[in-house]
């Protein structure tokens, strides 16, 4: 099925036109979604063609709607990679499907709608995503210019203080790596750790308790404003070498017993946290090494040559 374009009047078209890109395995459902929108829509039933279309219009504003009702197949990770960070994405799925969706797709989601939902709810959420796309277009253009700079840079030093800064920087630095999706996941885990466990000194068990109580974000905000921590900033240094890409992340904390967290521990199995370092080491990078204190970690991903020993 080729892209099907449906044009409708858009009050903001001249100032901020946004194309709604709909993927669905059900053509009837896709058309129903498109009919409810107030702007241009492109409909696809093929993930690869959807991703290609988004690449073709990368300089334009867009919202992606992914209807997963009745969908079974591969390709969702690749689609998520094509939109991560710059295309607001609305997912439509059954509640039972969500735990089985790729993490990178969920991370890219502006909103996840659980079916069944009313047409009004779906339209309202897509409209909110459309407004976000319009508002962030200028920032996106600036971001693309930064990415072009990153491609030619051999080294770079960056500082970050908050969780939001850590996550944004992680996604940005990931563009320097051979496997961007894996690097983004691993850098996000390690840079969040630099803020939470390093600069703000939130211990493993304390974080587990805060998560259980739903108070982690509030405690992070409290410590960021505390005189004891607010002057601390973590640092990430990027270095591109012939053998691959390195990032060194350093925080201002006292360090921790990092070796306990690089392998599986039955003692931590019942906790919701504590797996980020192990995940990064096993699935995201060729090498990961801490300094003795535990307040600096170096990661490496090979390009054309084998991984280099960091120890």
Coordinates of C-alpha atoms in Angstrom, one line a residue:
X1 CA 0.0 0.0 0.0
X2 CA 1.4 3.4 -1.0
X3 CA 1.2 6.5 1.2
X4 CA -2.3 7.9 1.1
X5 CA -2.5 11.6 1.6
X6 CA -5.6 13.4 2.9
X7 CA -5.5 17.2 3.1
X8 CA -7.8 19.1 5.3
X9 CA -7.9 22.8 6.2
X10 CA -5.6 23.7 9.1
X11 CA -6.0 27.0 10.9
X12 CA -2.3 27.1 11.7
X13 CA -1.1 25.8 8.4
X14 CA 0.7 28.9 7.3
X15 CA 2.5 29.4 10.6
X16 CA 3.1 25.9 11.8
X17 CA 1.9 23.1 9.4
X18 CA 2.3 19.7 10.9
X19 CA 1.8 16.4 9.0
X20 CA 0.2 13.5 10.9
X21 CA 1.8 10.3 9.8
X22 CA -0.3 7.2 10.6
X23 CA 1.0 3.6 10.7
X24 CA -1.6 0.9 11.0
X25 CA -2.1 -2.7 9.9
X26 CA -5.8 -1.9 9.7
X27 CA -6.5 0.4 6.7
X28 CA -10.0 1.1 8.0
X29 CA -8.8 2.1 11.4
X30 CA -6.0 4.3 9.9
X31 CA -8.6 6.2 7.8
X32 CA -10.8 6.6 10.8
X33 CA -7.9 8.2 12.7
X34 CA -7.0 10.4 9.7
X35 CA -10.6 11.7 9.3
X36 CA -10.6 13.1 12.8
X37 CA -7.5 15.2 12.2
X38 CA -7.4 18.9 11.3
X39 CA -4.3 18.8 9.1
X40 CA -2.5 16.8 6.4
X41 CA -2.3 13.1 7.0
X42 CA -0.1 10.3 5.4
X43 CA -1.2 6.7 5.9
X44 CA 1.0 3.7 5.8
X45 CA 0.7 -0.1 6.5
X46 CA 4.4 -0.8 6.1
X47 CA 6.9 0.1 8.9
X48 CA 9.9 0.5 6.6
X49 CA 7.9 2.9 4.3
X50 CA 6.8 4.8 7.3
X51 CA 10.3 5.3 8.6
X52 CA 11.5 6.3 5.1
X53 CA 8.7 8.8 4.8
X54 CA 9.7 10.4 8.1
X55 CA 13.3 10.6 6.9
X56 CA 12.1 12.2 3.6
X57 CA 10.3 14.9 5.5
X58 CA 12.8 15.4 8.4
X59 CA 13.0 19.1 7.8
X60 CA 9.2 19.4 8.3
X61 CA 7.0 19.2 11.3
X62 CA 5.4 15.8 11.9
X63 CA 3.6 13.7 14.4
X64 CA 3.7 9.9 14.2
X65 CA 0.7 7.8 15.2
X66 CA 1.4 4.1 15.6
X67 CA -1.7 2.0 15.8
X68 CA -0.6 -1.4 17.1
X69 CA -4.0 -3.0 17.4
X70 CA -3.8 -6.3 15.4
X71 CA -0.2 -5.7 14.6
X72 CA 2.4 -8.5 14.9
X73 CA 5.8 -8.3 13.4
X74 CA 9.3 -6.8 13.5
X75 CA 10.6 -3.3 12.7
X76 CA 9.3 -1.2 15.6
X77 CA 12.8 -0.6 16.9
X78 CA 14.0 0.8 13.6
X79 CA 10.9 3.0 13.4
X80 CA 11.5 4.3 16.9
X81 CA 15.1 5.1 16.0
X82 CA 13.9 7.2 13.0
X83 CA 11.8 9.5 15.3
X84 CA 13.6 9.5 18.6
X85 CA 14.1 13.0 19.9
X86 CA 12.4 15.0 17.2
X87 CA 9.0 13.5 16.2
X88 CA 6.2 13.4 18.9
X89 CA 4.9 9.8 18.7
X90 CA 1.4 8.6 19.9
X91 CA 1.1 4.9 20.4
X92 CA -2.3 3.1 20.3
X93 CA -2.3 -0.4 21.8
X94 CA -4.1 -2.7 24.2
X95 CA -2.9 -2.4 27.8
X96 CA -1.6 -6.0 27.7
X97 CA 0.6 -5.1 24.7
X98 CA 2.5 -2.3 26.3
X99 CA 4.9 -4.4 28.5
X100 CA 6.0 -6.2 25.4
X101 CA 6.8 -3.2 23.3
X102 CA 10.5 -2.2 22.6
X103 CA 11.8 0.1 25.3
X104 CA 13.1 2.5 22.6
X105 CA 9.6 2.9 21.2
X106 CA 8.1 3.6 24.6
X107 CA 10.9 6.1 25.3
X108 CA 10.0 7.9 22.1
X109 CA 6.3 8.0 22.9
X110 CA 4.6 11.4 23.6
X111 CA 1.6 9.4 24.9
X112 CA 0.4 5.8 25.0
X113 CA -3.3 5.4 24.4
X114 CA -4.9 2.2 25.7
X115 CA -7.7 0.8 23.5
X116 CA -10.6 1.1 23.6
X117 CA -10.6 4.9 23.7
X118 CA -13.1 7.4 22.3
X119 CA -12.4 9.3 19.1
X120 CA -12.4 12.5 21.1
X121 CA -9.7 11.2 23.4
X122 CA -7.5 10.1 20.5
X123 CA -8.0 13.4 18.6
X124 CA -7.3 15.5 21.7
X125 CA -4.0 13.6 22.3
X126 CA -2.9 13.8 18.7
X127 CA -3.7 17.6 18.7
X128 CA -1.5 18.0 21.8
X129 CA 1.3 16.2 20.0
X130 CA 0.8 18.4 16.9
X131 CA 1.1 21.5 19.0
X132 CA 4.3 20.2 20.6
X133 CA 5.7 19.4 17.1
X134 CA 5.0 23.0 16.0
X135 CA 6.6 24.5 19.1
X136 CA 9.8 22.4 18.9
X137 CA 10.5 22.8 15.2
X138 CA 13.0 25.7 15.7
X139 CA 14.7 23.8 18.5
X140 CA 14.9 20.7 16.2
X141 CA 16.6 22.7 13.5
X142 CA 19.2 23.9 16.0
X143 CA 19.6 20.3 17.2
X144 CA 20.3 19.1 13.6
X145 CA 23.0 21.7 13.3
X146 CA 24.6 20.5 16.5
X147 CA 24.5 16.9 15.2
X148 CA 26.4 18.1 12.1
X149 CA 29.0 19.6 14.4
X150 CA 29.2 16.4 16.4
X151 CA 30.0 14.4 13.2
X152 CA 33.1 16.4 12.6
X153 CA 34.3 16.8 16.2
X154 CA 37.0 14.6 17.5
X155 CA 36.6 15.6 21.2
X156 CA 34.1 17.4 23.3
X157 CA 33.5 18.2 26.9
X158 CA 30.0 18.6 28.3
X159 CA 28.5 19.3 31.7
X160 CA 25.1 18.4 33.1
X161 CA 23.3 18.8 36.4
X162 CA 19.7 17.6 36.2
X163 CA 18.1 14.3 35.0
X164 CA 16.6 16.1 32.0
X165 CA 20.0 17.5 31.0
X166 CA 21.5 14.0 31.4
X167 CA 18.9 12.3 29.2
X168 CA 19.1 15.0 26.5
X169 CA 22.9 14.9 26.4
X170 CA 22.9 11.1 26.4
X171 CA 20.7 11.0 23.3
X172 CA 22.9 13.7 21.6
X173 CA 26.2 11.9 22.3
X174 CA 24.7 8.6 21.1
X175 CA 24.8 10.0 17.6
X176 CA 28.6 9.6 17.7
X177 CA 28.4 5.8 18.3
X178 CA 28.1 3.0 15.7
X179 CA 24.9 1.7 17.4
X180 CA 23.0 4.9 18.3
X181 CA 20.0 3.1 20.0
X182 CA 22.3 1.0 22.3
X183 CA 24.5 3.9 23.1
X184 CA 21.5 6.1 24.0
X185 CA 20.2 3.5 26.4
X186 CA 23.5 2.9 28.1
X187 CA 24.6 6.5 28.3
X188 CA 21.2 7.4 29.8
X189 CA 21.6 4.8 32.5
X190 CA 25.1 5.9 33.4
X191 CA 24.5 9.6 33.2
X192 CA 21.3 9.3 35.3
X193 CA 23.5 7.4 37.8
X194 CA 26.0 10.3 37.8
X195 CA 23.3 12.7 38.9
X196 CA 21.2 10.5 41.2
X197 CA 23.8 8.3 42.9
X198 CA 26.9 10.5 42.3
X199 CA 26.2 14.2 42.7
X200 CA 23.0 13.8 44.8
X201 CA 24.3 10.8 46.8
X202 CA 21.0 8.8 46.7
X203 CA 22.0 5.3 47.6
X204 CA 20.7 2.1 46.0
X205 CA 18.3 1.1 48.8
X206 CA 17.2 4.7 49.4
X207 CA 16.3 5.0 45.7
X208 CA 14.4 1.7 45.9
X209 CA 12.4 3.1 48.8
X210 CA 11.8 6.4 47.0
X211 CA 10.5 4.6 43.9
X212 CA 8.2 2.4 46.0
X213 CA 6.8 5.5 47.7
X214 CA 6.5 7.4 44.4
X215 CA 8.9 10.1 45.8
X216 CA 12.0 9.8 43.7
X217 CA 11.4 12.8 41.5
X218 CA 10.5 15.0 44.4
X219 CA 13.6 13.9 46.3
X220 CA 15.8 14.6 43.3
X221 CA 14.3 18.1 43.0
X222 CA 14.8 18.7 46.7
X223 CA 18.5 17.8 46.6
X224 CA 19.1 19.8 43.4
X225 CA 18.0 22.9 45.4
X226 CA 19.9 21.9 48.5
X227 CA 23.0 23.9 49.2
X228 CA 24.9 20.7 49.9
X229 CA 24.4 19.5 46.3
X230 CA 23.2 22.3 44.0
X231 CA 26.7 23.4 43.0
X232 CA 27.6 20.0 41.7
X233 CA 27.7 19.3 38.0
X234 CA 28.7 16.0 36.3
X235 CA 31.0 15.9 33.2
X236 CA 31.0 13.9 30.0
X237 CA 34.0 13.9 27.7
X238 CA 33.6 12.5 24.2
X239 CA 36.7 11.2 22.2
X240 CA 36.5 9.7 18.8
X241 CA 39.6 7.6 17.9
X242 CA 40.4 5.3 15.0
X243 CA 39.5 2.2 17.0
X244 CA 36.2 3.6 18.2
X245 CA 34.3 6.0 20.4
X246 CA 34.9 6.8 24.1
X247 CA 32.9 8.7 26.6
X248 CA 34.2 9.4 30.1
X249 CA 31.5 10.3 32.7
X250 CA 32.7 11.9 36.0
X251 CA 30.5 13.0 38.9
X252 CA 31.3 14.9 42.1
X253 CA 30.2 12.2 44.5
X254 CA 32.3 10.1 46.8
X255 CA 31.9 7.0 44.6
X256 CA 30.4 3.6 45.3
X257 CA 31.2 -0.2 45.3
X258 CA 30.7 -0.4 41.5
X259 CA 31.9 -4.0 41.2
X260 CA 28.7 -5.1 43.0
X261 CA 26.6 -3.7 40.2
X262 CA 28.4 -5.1 37.1
X263 CA 27.0 -8.6 37.6
X264 CA 23.7 -10.2 38.6
X265 CA 22.9 -10.3 42.3
X266 CA 20.1 -12.4 43.8
X267 CA 20.0 -9.9 46.6
X268 CA 18.8 -7.1 44.2
X269 CA 16.5 -9.3 42.2
X270 CA 13.4 -8.0 44.0
X271 CA 14.2 -4.4 43.5
X272 CA 13.0 -2.3 40.5
X273 CA 16.4 -0.4 40.3
X274 CA 20.0 -1.4 40.3
X275 CA 20.3 -3.0 36.8
X276 CA 21.4 0.0 34.7
X277 CA 25.2 -0.6 34.9
X278 CA 24.8 -4.3 34.1
X279 CA 22.6 -3.5 31.2
X280 CA 25.0 -1.0 29.8
X281 CA 28.0 -3.3 30.2
X282 CA 26.3 -6.3 28.6
X283 CA 24.2 -4.8 25.8
X284 CA 25.3 -1.3 25.1
X285 CA 29.1 -1.0 24.9
X286 CA 32.1 -3.2 24.0
X287 CA 33.9 -2.1 27.2
X288 CA 32.9 -0.4 30.4
X289 CA 35.3 0.4 33.3
X290 CA 35.1 2.4 36.5
X291 CA 37.9 4.1 38.3
X292 CA 38.8 2.7 41.8
X293 CA 36.6 5.1 43.7
X294 CA 33.5 4.6 41.4
X295 CA 32.9 8.3 40.5
X296 CA 34.2 8.0 37.0
X297 CA 33.2 5.5 34.3
X298 CA 34.6 5.1 30.8
X299 CA 32.7 3.4 28.0
X300 CA 33.9 2.3 24.6
X301 CA 32.3 1.1 21.4
X302 CA 34.4 -0.2 18.6
X303 CA 34.1 0.9 15.0
X304 CA 36.4 -0.9 12.5
X305 CA 38.6 -2.6 15.0
X306 CA 38.2 -4.9 18.0
X307 CA 37.4 -3.4 21.4
X308 CA 40.2 -2.0 23.4
X309 CA 40.8 -3.1 27.0
X310 CA 40.1 -0.3 29.4
X311 CA 41.4 -2.0 32.5

